[in-house]
Amino acid sequence: GIILSDAVVEYLLEGPLMAKKIFAKITFLLVLIFIWHTCDAVAEWNVVRKPSWNTNFLGVFFVNEKQGWSVGDNGVITHTDNGGIDWKSQNSNTDTFLRATYFTDEKNGWTVGDNGFIINTNDGGNTWSSQNSNITDPLYSVYFVDKNVGMAVGGSVILRTNDGGINWEKRYSNSESVFLSIYLADANIGWVSGLNGQMLYTANGGKTWNEKY
């Protein structure tokens, strides 16, 4: 019969195992390279424009990858229609600190700020019109589910409108609260967050609110 040397026997026994180990190492290396490239792409930020306005930008909102607005103190509103490559000023007719803006589409939007300030546009920000909030608390956040139904929060107050802001009504007030942000899943379900870990939830359009932690 054929007599195999010890080296040949060792190769026949360990060769496939070594091949599997080498393949595993190559696969692991490829995975690491993929993760590195992915993380590098995610972490990369580009300055699309250095601000030339005398302001601190406090809020930004995009309706798609091209159309966006940014708001800040001194009543500054800026708009881009090319993904932030170029920004143009829009006239807010105020020097109030503007803290948040929200658009339901490329035409209809709302901006809120200090002293209960609310303005609305129906033409993408070419013109802005004031709305009466009937409060003096600073408003920090605004959210609309469509061009009619929306809420705004700030200070100790939660406001709601059913007619695009023609009328705003107080849905909640607590002198010990400071509300900073709002999100609406639909016309009924929403969450409000604030200082000191406060989180409120509504399932009926803001008629009643429950604390959630």
PDB file of C-alpha atoms in Angstrom:
ATOM      1  CA  GLY A   1       0.000   0.000   0.000  1.00  0.00           C
ATOM      2  CA  ILE A   2       0.867   3.691  -0.125  1.00  0.00           C
ATOM      3  CA  ILE A   3       2.748   4.970   2.892  1.00  0.00           C
ATOM      4  CA  LEU A   4       2.118   8.650   3.653  1.00  0.00           C
ATOM      5  CA  SER A   5       4.669  10.745   5.440  1.00  0.00           C
ATOM      6  CA  ASP A   6       3.814  12.421   8.716  1.00  0.00           C
ATOM      7  CA  ALA A   7       3.837  15.847   7.017  1.00  0.00           C
ATOM      8  CA  VAL A   8       1.331  14.719   4.368  1.00  0.00           C
ATOM      9  CA  VAL A   9      -0.934  13.191   7.003  1.00  0.00           C
ATOM     10  CA  GLU A  10      -0.783  16.396   9.059  1.00  0.00           C
ATOM     11  CA  TYR A  11      -1.682  18.478   5.992  1.00  0.00           C
ATOM     12  CA  LEU A  12      -4.608  16.231   5.102  1.00  0.00           C
ATOM     13  CA  LEU A  13      -5.935  16.400   8.642  1.00  0.00           C
ATOM     14  CA  GLU A  14      -5.370  20.094   9.378  1.00  0.00           C
ATOM     15  CA  GLY A  15      -5.523  21.625   5.879  1.00  0.00           C
ATOM     16  CA  PRO A  16      -9.318  22.069   5.734  1.00  0.00           C
ATOM     17  CA  LEU A  17      -9.325  23.400   9.292  1.00  0.00           C
ATOM     18  CA  MET A  18      -6.607  25.932   8.457  1.00  0.00           C
ATOM     19  CA  ALA A  19      -8.508  26.986   5.349  1.00  0.00           C
ATOM     20  CA  LYS A  20     -11.617  27.612   7.446  1.00  0.00           C
ATOM     21  CA  LYS A  21      -9.596  29.693   9.921  1.00  0.00           C
ATOM     22  CA  ILE A  22      -8.081  31.772   7.128  1.00  0.00           C
ATOM     23  CA  PHE A  23     -11.508  32.302   5.538  1.00  0.00           C
ATOM     24  CA  ALA A  24     -12.940  33.378   8.909  1.00  0.00           C
ATOM     25  CA  LYS A  25     -10.129  35.898   9.400  1.00  0.00           C
ATOM     26  CA  ILE A  26     -10.632  37.339   5.911  1.00  0.00           C
ATOM     27  CA  THR A  27     -14.391  37.616   6.491  1.00  0.00           C
ATOM     28  CA  PHE A  28     -13.826  39.342   9.828  1.00  0.00           C
ATOM     29  CA  LEU A  29     -11.406  41.789   8.216  1.00  0.00           C
ATOM     30  CA  LEU A  30     -13.898  42.631   5.465  1.00  0.00           C
ATOM     31  CA  VAL A  31     -16.628  43.245   8.051  1.00  0.00           C
ATOM     32  CA  LEU A  32     -14.337  45.614   9.951  1.00  0.00           C
ATOM     33  CA  ILE A  33     -13.539  47.518   6.758  1.00  0.00           C
ATOM     34  CA  PHE A  34     -17.270  47.831   5.953  1.00  0.00           C
ATOM     35  CA  ILE A  35     -18.078  49.086   9.465  1.00  0.00           C
ATOM     36  CA  TRP A  36     -15.228  51.611   9.305  1.00  0.00           C
ATOM     37  CA  HIS A  37     -16.423  53.009   5.993  1.00  0.00           C
ATOM     38  CA  THR A  38     -20.025  53.146   7.223  1.00  0.00           C
ATOM     39  CA  CYS A  39     -19.110  54.939  10.447  1.00  0.00           C
ATOM     40  CA  ASP A  40     -16.866  57.320   8.568  1.00  0.00           C
ATOM     41  CA  ALA A  41     -19.704  58.223   6.201  1.00  0.00           C
ATOM     42  CA  VAL A  42     -22.173  58.698   9.042  1.00  0.00           C
ATOM     43  CA  ALA A  43     -19.753  60.842  11.053  1.00  0.00           C
ATOM     44  CA  GLU A  44     -18.904  63.164   8.167  1.00  0.00           C
ATOM     45  CA  TRP A  45     -20.497  66.609   8.390  1.00  0.00           C
ATOM     46  CA  ASN A  46     -19.999  69.434   5.945  1.00  0.00           C
ATOM     47  CA  VAL A  47     -20.363  73.139   6.645  1.00  0.00           C
ATOM     48  CA  VAL A  48     -22.696  74.130   3.835  1.00  0.00           C
ATOM     49  CA  ARG A  49     -22.583  77.795   4.693  1.00  0.00           C
ATOM     50  CA  LYS A  50     -20.904  79.883   7.345  1.00  0.00           C
ATOM     51  CA  PRO A  51     -23.623  82.150   8.807  1.00  0.00           C
ATOM     52  CA  SER A  52     -23.375  85.795   7.866  1.00  0.00           C
ATOM     53  CA  TRP A  53     -26.470  86.845   9.818  1.00  0.00           C
ATOM     54  CA  ASN A  54     -26.272  88.475  13.247  1.00  0.00           C
ATOM     55  CA  THR A  55     -28.082  85.661  15.017  1.00  0.00           C
ATOM     56  CA  ASN A  56     -27.880  82.415  16.935  1.00  0.00           C
ATOM     57  CA  PHE A  57     -29.898  79.815  15.074  1.00  0.00           C
ATOM     58  CA  LEU A  58     -32.278  78.065  17.467  1.00  0.00           C
ATOM     59  CA  GLY A  59     -34.416  75.918  15.170  1.00  0.00           C
ATOM     60  CA  VAL A  60     -34.226  74.203  11.783  1.00  0.00           C
ATOM     61  CA  PHE A  61     -36.754  72.209   9.769  1.00  0.00           C
ATOM     62  CA  PHE A  62     -36.675  70.508   6.355  1.00  0.00           C
ATOM     63  CA  VAL A  63     -39.718  69.163   4.501  1.00  0.00           C
ATOM     64  CA  ASN A  64     -37.468  67.214   2.139  1.00  0.00           C
ATOM     65  CA  GLU A  65     -33.794  67.000   1.221  1.00  0.00           C
ATOM     66  CA  LYS A  66     -33.908  70.350  -0.610  1.00  0.00           C
ATOM     67  CA  GLN A  67     -36.400  72.667   1.108  1.00  0.00           C
ATOM     68  CA  GLY A  68     -35.580  73.890   4.605  1.00  0.00           C
ATOM     69  CA  TRP A  69     -35.850  76.812   7.005  1.00  0.00           C
ATOM     70  CA  SER A  70     -33.793  77.977   9.974  1.00  0.00           C
ATOM     71  CA  VAL A  71     -34.834  80.494  12.636  1.00  0.00           C
ATOM     72  CA  GLY A  72     -33.029  82.373  15.376  1.00  0.00           C
ATOM     73  CA  ASP A  73     -32.810  85.454  17.554  1.00  0.00           C
ATOM     74  CA  ASN A  74     -33.307  88.967  16.187  1.00  0.00           C
ATOM     75  CA  GLY A  75     -36.246  87.614  14.162  1.00  0.00           C
ATOM     76  CA  VAL A  76     -34.010  85.936  11.594  1.00  0.00           C
ATOM     77  CA  ILE A  77     -35.555  83.390   9.206  1.00  0.00           C
ATOM     78  CA  THR A  78     -33.513  81.838   6.408  1.00  0.00           C
ATOM     79  CA  HIS A  79     -34.572  79.475   3.631  1.00  0.00           C
ATOM     80  CA  THR A  80     -32.802  77.056   1.311  1.00  0.00           C
ATOM     81  CA  ASP A  81     -34.171  75.292  -1.754  1.00  0.00           C
ATOM     82  CA  ASN A  82     -30.994  73.377  -2.639  1.00  0.00           C
ATOM     83  CA  GLY A  83     -30.231  71.387   0.464  1.00  0.00           C
ATOM     84  CA  GLY A  84     -28.388  74.130   2.289  1.00  0.00           C
ATOM     85  CA  ILE A  85     -25.862  75.071  -0.381  1.00  0.00           C
ATOM     86  CA  ASP A  86     -27.374  78.565  -0.431  1.00  0.00           C
ATOM     87  CA  TRP A  87     -29.498  80.314   2.209  1.00  0.00           C
ATOM     88  CA  LYS A  88     -31.628  83.429   1.717  1.00  0.00           C
ATOM     89  CA  SER A  89     -33.186  85.681   4.353  1.00  0.00           C
ATOM     90  CA  GLN A  90     -36.943  85.939   4.721  1.00  0.00           C
ATOM     91  CA  ASN A  91     -38.719  88.904   6.321  1.00  0.00           C
ATOM     92  CA  SER A  92     -40.345  87.977   9.631  1.00  0.00           C
ATOM     93  CA  ASN A  93     -41.316  91.584  10.432  1.00  0.00           C
ATOM     94  CA  THR A  94     -39.997  91.184  13.983  1.00  0.00           C
ATOM     95  CA  ASP A  95     -36.836  91.224  16.068  1.00  0.00           C
ATOM     96  CA  THR A  96     -38.268  88.661  18.506  1.00  0.00           C
ATOM     97  CA  PHE A  97     -36.205  85.609  19.400  1.00  0.00           C
ATOM     98  CA  LEU A  98     -37.554  82.826  17.157  1.00  0.00           C
ATOM     99  CA  ARG A  99     -37.066  79.370  18.638  1.00  0.00           C
ATOM    100  CA  ALA A 100     -38.740  76.770  16.388  1.00  0.00           C
ATOM    101  CA  THR A 101     -40.340  76.343  12.988  1.00  0.00           C
ATOM    102  CA  TYR A 102     -42.463  73.621  11.387  1.00  0.00           C
ATOM    103  CA  PHE A 103     -43.776  73.085   7.852  1.00  0.00           C
ATOM    104  CA  THR A 104     -46.385  70.604   6.679  1.00  0.00           C
ATOM    105  CA  ASP A 105     -45.304  71.043   3.057  1.00  0.00           C
ATOM    106  CA  GLU A 106     -43.285  73.466   0.938  1.00  0.00           C
ATOM    107  CA  LYS A 107     -45.873  76.239   1.387  1.00  0.00           C
ATOM    108  CA  ASN A 108     -47.469  76.044   4.842  1.00  0.00           C
ATOM    109  CA  GLY A 109     -45.398  76.698   7.945  1.00  0.00           C
ATOM    110  CA  TRP A 110     -45.391  78.196  11.440  1.00  0.00           C
ATOM    111  CA  THR A 111     -42.650  79.801  13.516  1.00  0.00           C
ATOM    112  CA  VAL A 112     -42.806  80.422  17.259  1.00  0.00           C
ATOM    113  CA  GLY A 113     -40.726  82.417  19.696  1.00  0.00           C
ATOM    114  CA  ASP A 114     -40.600  84.562  22.807  1.00  0.00           C
ATOM    115  CA  ASN A 115     -43.613  86.302  24.362  1.00  0.00           C
ATOM    116  CA  GLY A 116     -46.075  83.855  22.790  1.00  0.00           C
ATOM    117  CA  PHE A 117     -45.004  84.935  19.311  1.00  0.00           C
ATOM    118  CA  ILE A 118     -46.466  82.950  16.375  1.00  0.00           C
ATOM    119  CA  ILE A 119     -46.276  83.682  12.656  1.00  0.00           C
ATOM    120  CA  ASN A 120     -47.572  81.685   9.699  1.00  0.00           C
ATOM    121  CA  THR A 121     -46.799  81.461   5.993  1.00  0.00           C
ATOM    122  CA  ASN A 122     -48.805  79.990   3.134  1.00  0.00           C
ATOM    123  CA  ASP A 123     -46.270  80.706   0.406  1.00  0.00           C
ATOM    124  CA  GLY A 124     -43.074  79.078   1.622  1.00  0.00           C
ATOM    125  CA  GLY A 125     -41.982  82.042   3.693  1.00  0.00           C
ATOM    126  CA  ASN A 126     -42.133  84.778   1.079  1.00  0.00           C
ATOM    127  CA  THR A 127     -44.612  86.467   3.421  1.00  0.00           C
ATOM    128  CA  TRP A 128     -45.271  85.825   7.115  1.00  0.00           C
ATOM    129  CA  SER A 129     -48.385  86.834   9.052  1.00  0.00           C
ATOM    130  CA  SER A 130     -48.745  87.132  12.823  1.00  0.00           C
ATOM    131  CA  GLN A 131     -51.169  84.966  14.798  1.00  0.00           C
ATOM    132  CA  ASN A 132     -52.554  85.661  18.259  1.00  0.00           C
ATOM    133  CA  SER A 133     -51.573  83.123  20.912  1.00  0.00           C
ATOM    134  CA  ASN A 134     -53.141  85.099  23.781  1.00  0.00           C
ATOM    135  CA  ILE A 135     -50.158  84.252  26.019  1.00  0.00           C
ATOM    136  CA  THR A 136     -46.854  85.862  26.970  1.00  0.00           C
ATOM    137  CA  ASP A 137     -44.892  82.672  27.704  1.00  0.00           C
ATOM    138  CA  PRO A 138     -41.966  81.926  25.370  1.00  0.00           C
ATOM    139  CA  LEU A 139     -42.856  79.203  22.878  1.00  0.00           C
ATOM    140  CA  TYR A 140     -40.112  76.636  22.289  1.00  0.00           C
ATOM    141  CA  SER A 141     -41.687  74.051  19.989  1.00  0.00           C
ATOM    142  CA  VAL A 142     -44.462  73.727  17.401  1.00  0.00           C
ATOM    143  CA  TYR A 143     -45.847  70.706  15.531  1.00  0.00           C
ATOM    144  CA  PHE A 144     -48.637  70.262  12.954  1.00  0.00           C
ATOM    145  CA  VAL A 145     -50.212  67.051  11.671  1.00  0.00           C
ATOM    146  CA  ASP A 146     -51.732  68.892   8.688  1.00  0.00           C
ATOM    147  CA  LYS A 147     -52.280  72.493   7.658  1.00  0.00           C
ATOM    148  CA  ASN A 148     -55.108  72.856  10.185  1.00  0.00           C
ATOM    149  CA  VAL A 149     -54.328  70.872  13.347  1.00  0.00           C
ATOM    150  CA  GLY A 150     -51.283  71.734  15.405  1.00  0.00           C
ATOM    151  CA  MET A 151     -49.906  72.420  18.870  1.00  0.00           C
ATOM    152  CA  ALA A 152     -47.277  74.704  20.349  1.00  0.00           C
ATOM    153  CA  VAL A 153     -45.608  74.547  23.753  1.00  0.00           C
ATOM    154  CA  GLY A 154     -43.447  76.750  25.898  1.00  0.00           C
ATOM    155  CA  GLY A 155     -43.136  78.011  29.418  1.00  0.00           C
ATOM    156  CA  SER A 156     -46.021  76.496  31.351  1.00  0.00           C
ATOM    157  CA  VAL A 157     -48.502  76.316  28.468  1.00  0.00           C
ATOM    158  CA  ILE A 158     -49.696  73.894  25.777  1.00  0.00           C
ATOM    159  CA  LEU A 159     -51.657  75.465  22.903  1.00  0.00           C
ATOM    160  CA  ARG A 160     -53.772  73.846  20.177  1.00  0.00           C
ATOM    161  CA  THR A 161     -55.328  75.070  16.932  1.00  0.00           C
ATOM    162  CA  ASN A 162     -57.828  73.363  14.638  1.00  0.00           C
ATOM    163  CA  ASP A 163     -57.859  76.036  11.939  1.00  0.00           C
ATOM    164  CA  GLY A 164     -54.243  76.597  10.996  1.00  0.00           C
ATOM    165  CA  GLY A 165     -53.612  79.077  13.771  1.00  0.00           C
ATOM    166  CA  ILE A 166     -56.457  81.505  13.178  1.00  0.00           C
ATOM    167  CA  ASN A 167     -57.487  80.583  16.712  1.00  0.00           C
ATOM    168  CA  TRP A 168     -55.206  79.150  19.396  1.00  0.00           C
ATOM    169  CA  GLU A 169     -56.638  77.794  22.627  1.00  0.00           C
ATOM    170  CA  LYS A 170     -54.905  76.823  25.849  1.00  0.00           C
ATOM    171  CA  ARG A 171     -55.098  73.062  26.457  1.00  0.00           C
ATOM    172  CA  TYR A 172     -52.902  72.834  29.525  1.00  0.00           C
ATOM    173  CA  SER A 173     -51.221  75.169  31.989  1.00  0.00           C
ATOM    174  CA  ASN A 174     -49.070  74.447  35.018  1.00  0.00           C
ATOM    175  CA  SER A 175     -47.074  77.208  36.636  1.00  0.00           C
ATOM    176  CA  GLU A 176     -44.494  74.689  37.882  1.00  0.00           C
ATOM    177  CA  SER A 177     -43.776  73.307  34.398  1.00  0.00           C
ATOM    178  CA  VAL A 178     -41.450  74.418  31.618  1.00  0.00           C
ATOM    179  CA  PHE A 179     -42.372  72.668  28.372  1.00  0.00           C
ATOM    180  CA  LEU A 180     -39.679  72.486  25.702  1.00  0.00           C
ATOM    181  CA  SER A 181     -40.745  70.085  22.952  1.00  0.00           C
ATOM    182  CA  ILE A 182     -43.838  68.510  21.407  1.00  0.00           C
ATOM    183  CA  TYR A 183     -44.485  65.629  18.998  1.00  0.00           C
ATOM    184  CA  LEU A 184     -47.849  64.630  17.508  1.00  0.00           C
ATOM    185  CA  ALA A 185     -48.451  61.183  16.050  1.00  0.00           C
ATOM    186  CA  ASP A 186     -51.841  62.323  14.752  1.00  0.00           C
ATOM    187  CA  ALA A 187     -54.616  64.759  15.683  1.00  0.00           C
ATOM    188  CA  ASN A 188     -55.238  62.924  18.971  1.00  0.00           C
ATOM    189  CA  ILE A 189     -52.007  61.311  20.171  1.00  0.00           C
ATOM    190  CA  GLY A 190     -49.090  63.428  21.312  1.00  0.00           C
ATOM    191  CA  TRP A 191     -46.223  63.844  23.768  1.00  0.00           C
ATOM    192  CA  VAL A 192     -44.769  66.910  25.471  1.00  0.00           C
ATOM    193  CA  SER A 193     -41.430  66.985  27.290  1.00  0.00           C
ATOM    194  CA  GLY A 194     -39.997  69.546  29.653  1.00  0.00           C
ATOM    195  CA  LEU A 195     -37.600  70.344  32.450  1.00  0.00           C
ATOM    196  CA  ASN A 196     -37.017  68.091  35.456  1.00  0.00           C
ATOM    197  CA  GLY A 197     -37.814  64.941  33.515  1.00  0.00           C
ATOM    198  CA  GLN A 198     -41.413  65.874  32.828  1.00  0.00           C
ATOM    199  CA  MET A 199     -43.191  63.974  30.046  1.00  0.00           C
ATOM    200  CA  LEU A 200     -46.897  64.378  29.273  1.00  0.00           C
ATOM    201  CA  TYR A 201     -49.062  62.194  27.025  1.00  0.00           C
ATOM    202  CA  THR A 202     -52.469  62.798  25.445  1.00  0.00           C
ATOM    203  CA  ALA A 203     -54.742  60.475  23.515  1.00  0.00           C
ATOM    204  CA  ASN A 204     -57.587  62.925  22.941  1.00  0.00           C
ATOM    205  CA  GLY A 205     -56.028  65.904  21.203  1.00  0.00           C
ATOM    206  CA  GLY A 206     -54.852  67.576  24.391  1.00  0.00           C
ATOM    207  CA  LYS A 207     -58.129  67.641  26.277  1.00  0.00           C
ATOM    208  CA  THR A 208     -56.448  65.691  29.050  1.00  0.00           C
ATOM    209  CA  TRP A 209     -52.774  64.978  29.753  1.00  0.00           C
ATOM    210  CA  ASN A 210     -51.154  62.218  31.786  1.00  0.00           C
ATOM    211  CA  GLU A 211     -47.632  62.154  33.124  1.00  0.00           C
ATOM    212  CA  LYS A 212     -45.379  59.519  31.593  1.00  0.00           C
ATOM    213  CA  TYR A 213     -41.922  58.556  32.813  1.00  0.00           C
TER     214      TYR A 213
END
